[in-house]
mmCIF file of C-alpha atoms and ligand atoms in Angstrom:
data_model
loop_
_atom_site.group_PDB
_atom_site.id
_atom_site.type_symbol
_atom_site.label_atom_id
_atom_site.label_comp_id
_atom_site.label_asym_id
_atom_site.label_seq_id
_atom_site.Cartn_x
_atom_site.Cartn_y
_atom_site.Cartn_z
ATOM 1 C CA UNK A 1 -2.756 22.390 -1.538
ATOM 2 C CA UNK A 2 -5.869 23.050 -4.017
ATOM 3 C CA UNK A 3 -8.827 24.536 -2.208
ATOM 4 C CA UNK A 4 -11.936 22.852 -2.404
ATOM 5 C CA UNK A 5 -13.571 25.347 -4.519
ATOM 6 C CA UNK A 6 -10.706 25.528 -7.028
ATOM 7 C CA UNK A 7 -9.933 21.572 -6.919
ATOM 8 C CA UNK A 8 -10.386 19.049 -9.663
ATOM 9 C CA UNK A 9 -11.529 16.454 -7.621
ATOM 10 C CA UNK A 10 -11.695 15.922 -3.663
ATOM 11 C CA UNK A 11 -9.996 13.139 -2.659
ATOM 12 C CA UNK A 12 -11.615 12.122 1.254
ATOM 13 C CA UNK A 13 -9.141 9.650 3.458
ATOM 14 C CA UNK A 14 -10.721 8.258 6.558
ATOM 15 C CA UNK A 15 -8.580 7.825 9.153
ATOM 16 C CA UNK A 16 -11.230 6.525 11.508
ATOM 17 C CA UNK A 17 -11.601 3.779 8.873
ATOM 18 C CA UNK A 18 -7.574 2.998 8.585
ATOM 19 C CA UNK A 19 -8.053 2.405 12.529
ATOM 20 C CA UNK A 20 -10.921 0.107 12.674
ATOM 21 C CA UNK A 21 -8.942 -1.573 9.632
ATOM 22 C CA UNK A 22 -5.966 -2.096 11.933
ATOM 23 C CA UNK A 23 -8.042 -3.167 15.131
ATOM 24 C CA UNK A 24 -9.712 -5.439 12.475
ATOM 25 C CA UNK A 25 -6.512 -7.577 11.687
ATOM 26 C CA UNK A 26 -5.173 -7.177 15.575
ATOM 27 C CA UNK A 27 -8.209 -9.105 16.631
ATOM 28 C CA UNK A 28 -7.839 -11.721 13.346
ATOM 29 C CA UNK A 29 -4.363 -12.415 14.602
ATOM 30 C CA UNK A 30 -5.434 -13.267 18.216
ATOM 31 C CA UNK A 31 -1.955 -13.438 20.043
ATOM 32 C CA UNK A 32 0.302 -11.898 17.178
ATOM 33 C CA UNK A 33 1.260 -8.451 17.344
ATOM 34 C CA UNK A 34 0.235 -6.583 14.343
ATOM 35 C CA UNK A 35 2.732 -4.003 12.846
ATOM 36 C CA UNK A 36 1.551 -1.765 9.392
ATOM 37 C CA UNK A 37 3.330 -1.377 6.253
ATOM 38 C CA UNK A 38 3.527 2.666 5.464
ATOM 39 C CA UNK A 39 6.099 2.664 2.629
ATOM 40 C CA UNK A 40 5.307 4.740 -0.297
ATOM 41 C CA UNK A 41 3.408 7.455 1.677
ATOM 42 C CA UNK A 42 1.448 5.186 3.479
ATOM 43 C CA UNK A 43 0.013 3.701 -0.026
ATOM 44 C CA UNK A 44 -0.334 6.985 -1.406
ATOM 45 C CA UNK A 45 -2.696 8.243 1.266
ATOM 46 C CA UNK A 46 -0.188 10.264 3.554
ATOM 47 C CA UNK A 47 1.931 8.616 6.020
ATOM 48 C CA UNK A 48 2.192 12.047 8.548
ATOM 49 C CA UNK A 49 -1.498 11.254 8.725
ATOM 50 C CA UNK A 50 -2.028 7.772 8.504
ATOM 51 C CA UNK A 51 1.099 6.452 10.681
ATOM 52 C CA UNK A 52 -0.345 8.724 14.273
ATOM 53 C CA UNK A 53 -3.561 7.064 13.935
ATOM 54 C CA UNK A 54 -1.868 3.904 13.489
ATOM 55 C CA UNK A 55 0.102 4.300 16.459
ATOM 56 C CA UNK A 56 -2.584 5.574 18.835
ATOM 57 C CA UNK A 57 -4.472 2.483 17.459
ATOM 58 C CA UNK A 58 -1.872 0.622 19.278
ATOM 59 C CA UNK A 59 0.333 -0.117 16.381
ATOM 60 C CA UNK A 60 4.288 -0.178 17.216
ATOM 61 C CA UNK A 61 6.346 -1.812 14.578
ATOM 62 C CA UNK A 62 6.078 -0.073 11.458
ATOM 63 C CA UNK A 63 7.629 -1.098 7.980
ATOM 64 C CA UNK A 64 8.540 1.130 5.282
ATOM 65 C CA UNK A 65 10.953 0.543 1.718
ATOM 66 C CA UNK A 66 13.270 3.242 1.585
ATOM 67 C CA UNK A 67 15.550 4.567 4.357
ATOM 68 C CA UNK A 68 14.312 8.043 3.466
ATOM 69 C CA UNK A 69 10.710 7.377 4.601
ATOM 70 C CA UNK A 70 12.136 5.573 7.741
ATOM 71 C CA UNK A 71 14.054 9.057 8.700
ATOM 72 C CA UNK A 72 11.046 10.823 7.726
ATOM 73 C CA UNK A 73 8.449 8.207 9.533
ATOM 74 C CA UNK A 74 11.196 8.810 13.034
ATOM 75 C CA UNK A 75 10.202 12.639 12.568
ATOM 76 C CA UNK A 76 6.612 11.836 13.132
ATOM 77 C CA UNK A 77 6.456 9.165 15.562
ATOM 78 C CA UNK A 78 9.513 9.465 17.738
ATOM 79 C CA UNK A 79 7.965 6.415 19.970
ATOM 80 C CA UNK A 80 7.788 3.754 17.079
ATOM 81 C CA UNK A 81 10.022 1.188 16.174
ATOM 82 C CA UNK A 82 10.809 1.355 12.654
ATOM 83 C CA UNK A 83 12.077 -1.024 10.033
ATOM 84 C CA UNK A 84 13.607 -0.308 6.181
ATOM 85 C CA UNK A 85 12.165 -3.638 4.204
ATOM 86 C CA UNK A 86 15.236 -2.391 1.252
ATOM 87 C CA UNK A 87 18.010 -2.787 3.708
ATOM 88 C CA UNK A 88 21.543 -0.754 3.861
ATOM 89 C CA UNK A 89 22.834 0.745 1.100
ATOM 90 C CA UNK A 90 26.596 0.985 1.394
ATOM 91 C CA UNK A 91 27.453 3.970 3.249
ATOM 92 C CA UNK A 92 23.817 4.268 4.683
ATOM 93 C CA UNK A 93 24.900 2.552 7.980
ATOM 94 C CA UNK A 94 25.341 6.274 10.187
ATOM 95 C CA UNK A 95 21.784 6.785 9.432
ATOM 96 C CA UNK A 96 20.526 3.935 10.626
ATOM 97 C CA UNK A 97 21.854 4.207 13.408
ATOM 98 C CA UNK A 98 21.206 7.805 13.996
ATOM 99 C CA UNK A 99 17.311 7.797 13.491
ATOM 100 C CA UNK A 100 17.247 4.077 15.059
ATOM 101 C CA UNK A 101 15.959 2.230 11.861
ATOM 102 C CA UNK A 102 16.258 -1.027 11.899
ATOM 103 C CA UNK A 103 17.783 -2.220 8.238
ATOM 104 C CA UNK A 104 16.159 -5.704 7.262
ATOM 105 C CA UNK A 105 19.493 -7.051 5.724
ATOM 106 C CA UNK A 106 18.763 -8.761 2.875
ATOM 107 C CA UNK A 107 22.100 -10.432 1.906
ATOM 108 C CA UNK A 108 25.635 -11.880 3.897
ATOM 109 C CA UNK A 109 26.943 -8.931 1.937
ATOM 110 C CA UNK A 110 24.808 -6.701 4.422
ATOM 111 C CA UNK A 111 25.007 -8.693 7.116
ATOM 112 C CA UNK A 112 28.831 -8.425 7.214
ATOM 113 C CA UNK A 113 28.614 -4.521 6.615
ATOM 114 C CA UNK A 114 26.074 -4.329 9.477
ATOM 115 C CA UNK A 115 28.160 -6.120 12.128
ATOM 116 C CA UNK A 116 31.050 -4.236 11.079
ATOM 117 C CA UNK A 117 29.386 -0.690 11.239
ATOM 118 C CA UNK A 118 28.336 -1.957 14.981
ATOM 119 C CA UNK A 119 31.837 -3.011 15.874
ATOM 120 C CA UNK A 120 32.857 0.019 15.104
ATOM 121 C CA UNK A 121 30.197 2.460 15.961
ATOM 122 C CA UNK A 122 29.845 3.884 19.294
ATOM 123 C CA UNK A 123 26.368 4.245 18.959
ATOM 124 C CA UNK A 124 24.397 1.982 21.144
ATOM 125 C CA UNK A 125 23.648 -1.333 19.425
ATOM 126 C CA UNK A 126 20.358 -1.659 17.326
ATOM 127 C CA UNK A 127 18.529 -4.460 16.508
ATOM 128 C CA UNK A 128 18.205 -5.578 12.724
ATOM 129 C CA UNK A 129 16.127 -8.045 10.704
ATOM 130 C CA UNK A 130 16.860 -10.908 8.104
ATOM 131 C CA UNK A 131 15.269 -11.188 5.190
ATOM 132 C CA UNK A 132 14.971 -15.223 3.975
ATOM 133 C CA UNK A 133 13.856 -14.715 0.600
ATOM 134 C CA UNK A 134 11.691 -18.504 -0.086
ATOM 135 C CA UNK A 135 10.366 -17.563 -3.173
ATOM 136 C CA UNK A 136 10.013 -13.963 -4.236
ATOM 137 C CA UNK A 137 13.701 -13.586 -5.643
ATOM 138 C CA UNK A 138 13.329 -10.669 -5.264
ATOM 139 C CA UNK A 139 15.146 -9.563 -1.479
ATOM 140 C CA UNK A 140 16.335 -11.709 0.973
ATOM 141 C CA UNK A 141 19.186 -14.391 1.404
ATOM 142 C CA UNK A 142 18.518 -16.601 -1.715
ATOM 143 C CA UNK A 143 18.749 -19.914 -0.503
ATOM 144 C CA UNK A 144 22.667 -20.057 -1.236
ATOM 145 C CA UNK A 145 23.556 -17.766 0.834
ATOM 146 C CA UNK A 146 21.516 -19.234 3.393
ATOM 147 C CA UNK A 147 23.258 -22.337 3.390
ATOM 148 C CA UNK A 148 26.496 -20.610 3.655
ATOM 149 C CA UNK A 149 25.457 -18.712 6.763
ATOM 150 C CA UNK A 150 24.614 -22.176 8.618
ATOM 151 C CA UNK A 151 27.810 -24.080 7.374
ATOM 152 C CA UNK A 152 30.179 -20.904 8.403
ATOM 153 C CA UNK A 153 29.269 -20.198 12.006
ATOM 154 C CA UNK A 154 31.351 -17.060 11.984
ATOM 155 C CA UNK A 155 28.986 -15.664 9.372
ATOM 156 C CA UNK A 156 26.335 -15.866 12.278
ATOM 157 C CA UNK A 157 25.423 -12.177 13.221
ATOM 158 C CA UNK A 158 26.910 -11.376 16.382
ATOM 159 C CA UNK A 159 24.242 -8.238 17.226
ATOM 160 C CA UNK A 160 20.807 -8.503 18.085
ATOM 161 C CA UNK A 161 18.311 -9.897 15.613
ATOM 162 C CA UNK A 162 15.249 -8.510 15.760
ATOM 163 C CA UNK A 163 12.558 -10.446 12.860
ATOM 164 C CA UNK A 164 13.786 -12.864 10.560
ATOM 165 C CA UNK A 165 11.144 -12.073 7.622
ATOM 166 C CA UNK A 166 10.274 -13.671 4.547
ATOM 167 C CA UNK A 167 7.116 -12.697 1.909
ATOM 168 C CA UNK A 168 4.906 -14.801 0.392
ATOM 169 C CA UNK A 169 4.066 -14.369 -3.699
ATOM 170 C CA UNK A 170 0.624 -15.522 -3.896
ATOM 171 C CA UNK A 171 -0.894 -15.031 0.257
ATOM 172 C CA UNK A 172 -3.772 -13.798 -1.652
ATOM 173 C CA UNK A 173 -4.498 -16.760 -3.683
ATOM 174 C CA UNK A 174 -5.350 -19.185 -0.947
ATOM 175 C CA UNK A 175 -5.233 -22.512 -2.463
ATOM 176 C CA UNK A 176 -2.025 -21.918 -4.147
ATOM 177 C CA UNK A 177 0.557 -24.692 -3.375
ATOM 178 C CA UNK A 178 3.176 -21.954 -2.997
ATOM 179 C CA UNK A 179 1.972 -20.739 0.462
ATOM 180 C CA UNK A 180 2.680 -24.367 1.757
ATOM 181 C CA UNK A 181 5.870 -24.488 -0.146
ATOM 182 C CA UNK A 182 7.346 -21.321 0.911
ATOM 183 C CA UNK A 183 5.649 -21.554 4.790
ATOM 184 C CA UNK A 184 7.975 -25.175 4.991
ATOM 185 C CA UNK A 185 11.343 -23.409 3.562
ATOM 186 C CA UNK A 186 10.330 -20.273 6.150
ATOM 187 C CA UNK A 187 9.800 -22.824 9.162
ATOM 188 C CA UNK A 188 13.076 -25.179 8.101
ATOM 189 C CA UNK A 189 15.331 -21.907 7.749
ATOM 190 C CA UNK A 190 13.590 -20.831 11.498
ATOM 191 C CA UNK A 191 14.657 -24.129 13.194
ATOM 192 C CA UNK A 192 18.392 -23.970 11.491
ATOM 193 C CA UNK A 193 18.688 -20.454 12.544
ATOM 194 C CA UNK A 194 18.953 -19.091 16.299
ATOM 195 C CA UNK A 195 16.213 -18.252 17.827
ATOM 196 C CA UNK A 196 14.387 -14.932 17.296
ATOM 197 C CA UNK A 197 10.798 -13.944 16.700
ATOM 198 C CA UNK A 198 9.512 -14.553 12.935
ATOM 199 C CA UNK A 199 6.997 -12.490 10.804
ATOM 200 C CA UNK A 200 5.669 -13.708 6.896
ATOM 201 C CA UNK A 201 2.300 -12.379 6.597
ATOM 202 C CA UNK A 202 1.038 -9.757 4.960
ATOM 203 C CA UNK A 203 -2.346 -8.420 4.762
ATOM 204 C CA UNK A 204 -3.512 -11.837 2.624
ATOM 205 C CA UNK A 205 -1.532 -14.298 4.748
ATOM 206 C CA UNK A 206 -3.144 -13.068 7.587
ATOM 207 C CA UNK A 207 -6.294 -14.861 6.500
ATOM 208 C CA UNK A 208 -4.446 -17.836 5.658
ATOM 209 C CA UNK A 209 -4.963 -18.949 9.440
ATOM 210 C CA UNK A 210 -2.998 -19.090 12.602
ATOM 211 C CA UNK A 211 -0.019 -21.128 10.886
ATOM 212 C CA UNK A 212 1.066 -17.879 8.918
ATOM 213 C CA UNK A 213 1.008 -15.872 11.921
ATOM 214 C CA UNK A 214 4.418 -16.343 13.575
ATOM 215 C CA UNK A 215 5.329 -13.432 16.309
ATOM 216 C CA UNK A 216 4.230 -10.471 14.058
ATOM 217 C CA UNK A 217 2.050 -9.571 10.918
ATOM 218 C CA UNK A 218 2.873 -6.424 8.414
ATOM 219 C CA UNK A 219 -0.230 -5.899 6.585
ATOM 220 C CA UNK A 220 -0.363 -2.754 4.353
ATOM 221 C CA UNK A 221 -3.195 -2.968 2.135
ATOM 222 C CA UNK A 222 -5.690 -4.188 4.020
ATOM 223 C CA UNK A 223 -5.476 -1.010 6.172
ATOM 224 C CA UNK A 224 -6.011 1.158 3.826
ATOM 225 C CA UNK A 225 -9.357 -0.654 2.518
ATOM 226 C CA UNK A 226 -8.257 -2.589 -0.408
ATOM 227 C CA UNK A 227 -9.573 -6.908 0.098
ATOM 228 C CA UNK A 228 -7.049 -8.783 1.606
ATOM 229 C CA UNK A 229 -9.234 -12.025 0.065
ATOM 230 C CA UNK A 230 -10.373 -11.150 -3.655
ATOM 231 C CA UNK A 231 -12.352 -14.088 -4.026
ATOM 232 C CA UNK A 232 -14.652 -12.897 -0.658
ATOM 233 C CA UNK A 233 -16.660 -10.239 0.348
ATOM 234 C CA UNK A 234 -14.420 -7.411 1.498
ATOM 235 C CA UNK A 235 -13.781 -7.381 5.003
ATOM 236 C CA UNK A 236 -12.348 -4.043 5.298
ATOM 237 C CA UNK A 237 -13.481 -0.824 5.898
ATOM 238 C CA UNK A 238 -13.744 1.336 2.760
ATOM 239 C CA UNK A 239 -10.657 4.746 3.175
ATOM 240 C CA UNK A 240 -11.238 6.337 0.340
ATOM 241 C CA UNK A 241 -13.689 8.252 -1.426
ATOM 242 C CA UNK A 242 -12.895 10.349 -4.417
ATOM 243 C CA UNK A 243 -15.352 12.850 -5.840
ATOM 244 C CA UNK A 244 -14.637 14.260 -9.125
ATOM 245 C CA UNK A 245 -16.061 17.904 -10.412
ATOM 246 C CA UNK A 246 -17.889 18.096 -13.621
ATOM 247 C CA UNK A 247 -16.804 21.215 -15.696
ATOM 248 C CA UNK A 248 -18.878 21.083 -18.488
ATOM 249 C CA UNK A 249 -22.559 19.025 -19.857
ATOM 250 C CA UNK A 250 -23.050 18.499 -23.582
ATOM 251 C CA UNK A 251 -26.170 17.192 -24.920
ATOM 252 C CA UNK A 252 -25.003 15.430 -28.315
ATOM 253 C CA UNK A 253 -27.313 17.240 -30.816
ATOM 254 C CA UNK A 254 -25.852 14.999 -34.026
ATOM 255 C CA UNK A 255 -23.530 11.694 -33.425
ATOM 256 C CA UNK A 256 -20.361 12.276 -32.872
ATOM 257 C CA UNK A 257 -17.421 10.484 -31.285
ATOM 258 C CA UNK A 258 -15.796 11.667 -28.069
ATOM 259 C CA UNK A 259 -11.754 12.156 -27.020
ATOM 260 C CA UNK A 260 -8.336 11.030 -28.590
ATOM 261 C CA UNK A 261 -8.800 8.348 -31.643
ATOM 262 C CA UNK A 262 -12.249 8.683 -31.399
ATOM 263 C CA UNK A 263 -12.835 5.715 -29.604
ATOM 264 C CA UNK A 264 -16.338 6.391 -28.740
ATOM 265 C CA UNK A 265 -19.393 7.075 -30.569
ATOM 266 C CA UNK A 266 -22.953 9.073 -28.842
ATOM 267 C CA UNK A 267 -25.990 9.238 -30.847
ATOM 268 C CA UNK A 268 -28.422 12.251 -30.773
ATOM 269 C CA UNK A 269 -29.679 13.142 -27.111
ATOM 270 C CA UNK A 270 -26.882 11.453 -25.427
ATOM 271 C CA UNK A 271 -25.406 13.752 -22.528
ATOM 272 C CA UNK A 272 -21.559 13.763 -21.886
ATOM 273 C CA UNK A 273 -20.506 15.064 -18.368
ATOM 274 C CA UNK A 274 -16.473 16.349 -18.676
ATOM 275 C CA UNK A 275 -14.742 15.951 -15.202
ATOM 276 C CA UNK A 276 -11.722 17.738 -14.327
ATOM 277 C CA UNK A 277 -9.318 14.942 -13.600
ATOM 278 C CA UNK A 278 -7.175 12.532 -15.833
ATOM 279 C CA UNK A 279 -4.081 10.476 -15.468
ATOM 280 C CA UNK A 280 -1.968 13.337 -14.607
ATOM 281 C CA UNK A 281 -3.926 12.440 -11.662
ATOM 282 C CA UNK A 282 -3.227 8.618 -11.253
ATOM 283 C CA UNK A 283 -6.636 7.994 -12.870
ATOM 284 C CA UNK A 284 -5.046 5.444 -14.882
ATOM 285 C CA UNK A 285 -5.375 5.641 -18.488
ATOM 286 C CA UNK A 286 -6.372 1.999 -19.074
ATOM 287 C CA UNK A 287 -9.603 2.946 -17.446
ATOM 288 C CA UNK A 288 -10.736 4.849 -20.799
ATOM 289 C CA UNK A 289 -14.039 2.891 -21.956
ATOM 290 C CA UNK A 290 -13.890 0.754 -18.625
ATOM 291 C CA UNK A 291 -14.207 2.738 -15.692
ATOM 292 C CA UNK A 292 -17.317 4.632 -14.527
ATOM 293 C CA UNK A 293 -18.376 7.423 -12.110
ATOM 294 C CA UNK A 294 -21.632 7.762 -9.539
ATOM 295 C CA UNK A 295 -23.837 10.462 -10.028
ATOM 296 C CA UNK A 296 -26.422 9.895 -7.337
ATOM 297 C CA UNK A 297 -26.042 6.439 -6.792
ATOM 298 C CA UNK A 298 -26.154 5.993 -10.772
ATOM 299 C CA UNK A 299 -23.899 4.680 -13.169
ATOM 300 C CA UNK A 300 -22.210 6.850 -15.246
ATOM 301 C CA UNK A 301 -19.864 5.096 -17.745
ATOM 302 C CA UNK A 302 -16.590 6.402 -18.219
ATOM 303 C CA UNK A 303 -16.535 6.851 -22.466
ATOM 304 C CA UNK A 304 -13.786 7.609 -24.612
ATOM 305 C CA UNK A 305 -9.771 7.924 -23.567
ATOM 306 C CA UNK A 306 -8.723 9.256 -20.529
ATOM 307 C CA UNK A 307 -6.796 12.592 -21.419
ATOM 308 C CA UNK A 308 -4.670 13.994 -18.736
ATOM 309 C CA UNK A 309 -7.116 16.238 -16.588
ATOM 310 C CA UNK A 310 -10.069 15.419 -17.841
ATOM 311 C CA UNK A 311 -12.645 12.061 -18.123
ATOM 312 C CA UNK A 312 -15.766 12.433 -19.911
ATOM 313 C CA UNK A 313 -18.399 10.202 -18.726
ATOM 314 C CA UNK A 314 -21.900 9.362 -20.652
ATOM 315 C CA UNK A 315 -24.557 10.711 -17.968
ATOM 316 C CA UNK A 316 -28.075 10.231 -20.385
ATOM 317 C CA UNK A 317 -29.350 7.959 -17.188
ATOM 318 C CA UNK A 318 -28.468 10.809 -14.679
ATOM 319 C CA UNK A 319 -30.602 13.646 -13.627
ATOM 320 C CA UNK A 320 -29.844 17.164 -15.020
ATOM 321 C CA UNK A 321 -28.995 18.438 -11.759
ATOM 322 C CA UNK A 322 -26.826 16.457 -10.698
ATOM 323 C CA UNK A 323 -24.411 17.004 -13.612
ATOM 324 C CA UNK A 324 -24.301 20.744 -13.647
ATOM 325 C CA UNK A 325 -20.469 22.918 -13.687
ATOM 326 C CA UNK A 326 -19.581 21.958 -10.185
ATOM 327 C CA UNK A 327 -21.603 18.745 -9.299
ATOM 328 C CA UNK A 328 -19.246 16.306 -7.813
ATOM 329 C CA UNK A 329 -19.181 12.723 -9.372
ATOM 330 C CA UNK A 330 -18.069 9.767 -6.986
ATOM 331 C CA UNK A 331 -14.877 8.254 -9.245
ATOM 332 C CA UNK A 332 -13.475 6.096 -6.213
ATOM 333 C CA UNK A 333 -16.074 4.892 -2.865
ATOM 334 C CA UNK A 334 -19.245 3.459 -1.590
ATOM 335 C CA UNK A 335 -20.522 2.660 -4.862
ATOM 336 C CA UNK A 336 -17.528 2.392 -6.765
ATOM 337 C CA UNK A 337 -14.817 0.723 -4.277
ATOM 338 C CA UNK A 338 -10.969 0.837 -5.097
ATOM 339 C CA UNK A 339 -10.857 -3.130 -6.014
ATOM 340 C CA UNK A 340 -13.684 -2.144 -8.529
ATOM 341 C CA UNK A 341 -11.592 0.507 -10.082
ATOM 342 C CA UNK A 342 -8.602 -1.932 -10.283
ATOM 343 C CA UNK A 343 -10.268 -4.377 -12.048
ATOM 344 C CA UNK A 344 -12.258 -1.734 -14.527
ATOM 345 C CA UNK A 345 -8.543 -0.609 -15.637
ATOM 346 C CA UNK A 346 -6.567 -4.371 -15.977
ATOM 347 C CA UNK A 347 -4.773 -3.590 -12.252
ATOM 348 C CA UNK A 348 -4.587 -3.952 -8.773
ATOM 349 C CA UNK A 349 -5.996 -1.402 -5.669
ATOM 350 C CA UNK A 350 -2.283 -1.282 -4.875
ATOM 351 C CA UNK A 351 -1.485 0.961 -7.931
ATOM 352 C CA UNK A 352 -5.224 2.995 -7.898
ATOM 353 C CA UNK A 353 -4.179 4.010 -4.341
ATOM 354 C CA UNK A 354 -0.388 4.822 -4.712
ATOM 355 C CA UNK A 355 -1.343 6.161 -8.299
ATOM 356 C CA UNK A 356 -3.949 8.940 -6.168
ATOM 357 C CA UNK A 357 -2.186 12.624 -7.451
ATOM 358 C CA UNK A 358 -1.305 15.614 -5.679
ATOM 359 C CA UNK A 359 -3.704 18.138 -7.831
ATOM 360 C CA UNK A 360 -6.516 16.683 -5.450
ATOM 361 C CA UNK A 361 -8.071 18.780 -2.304
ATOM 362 C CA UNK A 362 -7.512 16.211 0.627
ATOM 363 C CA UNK A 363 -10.010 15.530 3.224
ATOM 364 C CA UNK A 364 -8.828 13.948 6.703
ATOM 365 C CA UNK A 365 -11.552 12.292 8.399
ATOM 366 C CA UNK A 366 -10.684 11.721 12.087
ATOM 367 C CA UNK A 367 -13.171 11.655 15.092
ATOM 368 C CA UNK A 368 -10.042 11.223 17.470
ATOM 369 C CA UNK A 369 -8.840 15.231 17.125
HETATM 370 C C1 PLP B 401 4.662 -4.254 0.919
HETATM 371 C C2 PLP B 401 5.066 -5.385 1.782
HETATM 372 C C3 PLP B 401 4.193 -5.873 2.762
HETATM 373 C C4 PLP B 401 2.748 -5.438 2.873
HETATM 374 O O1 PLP B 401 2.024 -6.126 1.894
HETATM 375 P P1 PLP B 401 0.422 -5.937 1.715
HETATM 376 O O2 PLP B 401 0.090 -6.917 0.667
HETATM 377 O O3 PLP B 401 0.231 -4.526 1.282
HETATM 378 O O4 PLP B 401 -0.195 -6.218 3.021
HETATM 379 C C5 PLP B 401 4.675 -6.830 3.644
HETATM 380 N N1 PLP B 401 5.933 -7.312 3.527
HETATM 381 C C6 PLP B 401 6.795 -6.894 2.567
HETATM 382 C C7 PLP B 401 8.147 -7.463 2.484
HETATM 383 C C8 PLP B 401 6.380 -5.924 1.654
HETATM 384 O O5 PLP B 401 7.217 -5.518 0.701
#
């Protein structure tokens, strides 16, 4: 890793925040146990970090996509019960079994390959999940398939069910008849199938009220700071903070136009402050003439393209000092909050955060080492 003296850009994770996030949503959900989504490193913000604070936050059930992040997740927390939301690939049974993953078997294909790896394994048996897909398309028994499981009893897994999931498509868009829709086709497929505990929300449905709840949540975003309801005042604790580090001040002495095609035009006296990250760094491109920076609480508009390691910002309205070789602009945080971002550059905090690059110095904050 980048020191902080030679960095581009600090990026500052607070871990302290990504557990006061999690006891946040634990107390929301009253009764329900609340698990955390960690797939694509934790969001982009480190999972080796982020998943121990988790789990001394009290969080046991952890969710990630891929089966290699579940083998890597069992090398951190050897305590936590861990589930692969992309299911088994064929042949990927053994290692399932040997880090104790649980698959969430999204198809009778995989449910058949599942209870045929356990009839055969000598391993003891683990528990897996089903995936009832009522609406995404996307994973999950389509409804099809569904039907044939409850009309061919034999289909019926024969090993221990752990969560039969589903996923909502628009949990944060709270009037939208879909949530009803696909809640009724969760709770019908529920009373058809045998019992077992149930879990639907993510970090939006968990703010849908009680009746989205069922025996366990997986929020993801939400913990890591992003608003869980867009149209609301943020309820979450802010993770991230991301100071870029100006290289270079021009004061425009004749109008000219700054970066690739030109885009942008500064009349005499203007001041352009050059920072030293781009979208080789996840700072996405569409924020070029959208996005803006903090110098000391004020605005600094980000003008021209984005290039690949370097933004130039228009800093007239900023002190001198505080956009000297070396001054650190705030690009992401307090003033300038990951949702903001999204929306400056047409996108969502999901991809700002799992965009974040590996050229940046990163800060843990945590008061509990
Ligand atoms: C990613 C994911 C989640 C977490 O969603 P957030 O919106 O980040 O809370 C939950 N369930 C499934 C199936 C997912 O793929």
């Amino acid at each position: 890793m980048t020191s902080p003296d030679r960095c581009g850009a600090v990026l500052t994770i607070d871990l302290d925040a990504i557990a006061a996030n999690y006891r946040l949503l634990r107390d929301r959900l009253g009764g329900t146990q609340c698990g955390a989504v960690v797939k694509a490193d934790a969001y982009g913000l480190g999972m080796a970090k982020v998943a121990p604070v988790l789990f001394g936050a009290g969080c046991k059930v952890f969710f990630v996509a891929h089966i290699d992040e579940g083998i890597e997740l069992r090398r951190i927390l050897d305590g936590a019960d861990i589930h692969v939301f992309n299911g088994i690939l064929p042949g990927t049974e053994a290692d399932f079994a040997e880090y104790r993953l649980s698959p969430v078997l999204n198809s009778l294909g995989e449910i058949e390959s599942w209870a045929k790896f356990l009839a055969a394994s000598t391993m003891p048996p683990l528990p897996a999940d089903i995936h009832i897909d009522t609406g995404m398309s996307r994973l999950g028994l389509p409804h099809g398939e569904l039907v044939t499981l409850l009309g061919e009893r034999r289909r019926m897994p024969s090993f221990d069910v752990a969560y039969i999931i589903s996923h909502l498509a628009c949990a944060d868009q709270p009037t939208h008849p879909m949530n009803a829709r696909q809640l009724n086709e969760f709770r019908s497929a529920l009373a058809a199938l045998p019992a077992a505990r149930a879990s639907l929300a993510n970090s939006s449905a968990i703010f849908l009220g009680p009746d989205y709840h069922f025996d366990l949540a997986r929020p993801g975003v939400a913990l890591y700071g992003v608003n869980p309801t867009p149209k609301n005042i943020n309820p979450m604790a802010q993770v991230v903070s991301l100071q870029g580090k100006i290289l270079q001040t021009r004061v425009i002495d004749s109008p000219r136009t700054v970066g690739y095609g030109a885009t942008h035009s500064v009349v005499k006296g203007g001041r352009i402050a050059t920072v030293a990250m781009g979208y080789a760094d996840g700072y996405l491109r569409s924020l070029g003439n959208s996005g803006c920076g903090f110098c000391g609480g004020v605005r600094a508009p980000v003008v021209g393209r984005i290039s690949m390691d370097l933004i130039t910002l228009d800093v007239s309205a900023v002190a001198e000092h505080l956009c000297r070789p070396g001054s650190l602009v705030e690009m992401i945080g307090a003033d300038n909050p990951v949702d903001s971002v999204a929306a400056g550059g047409g996108t969502i905090g999901y991809e700002v955060l799992t965009s974040l690059g590996g050229r940046y110095h990163r800060v843990y904050r945590d008061s509990s080492v």
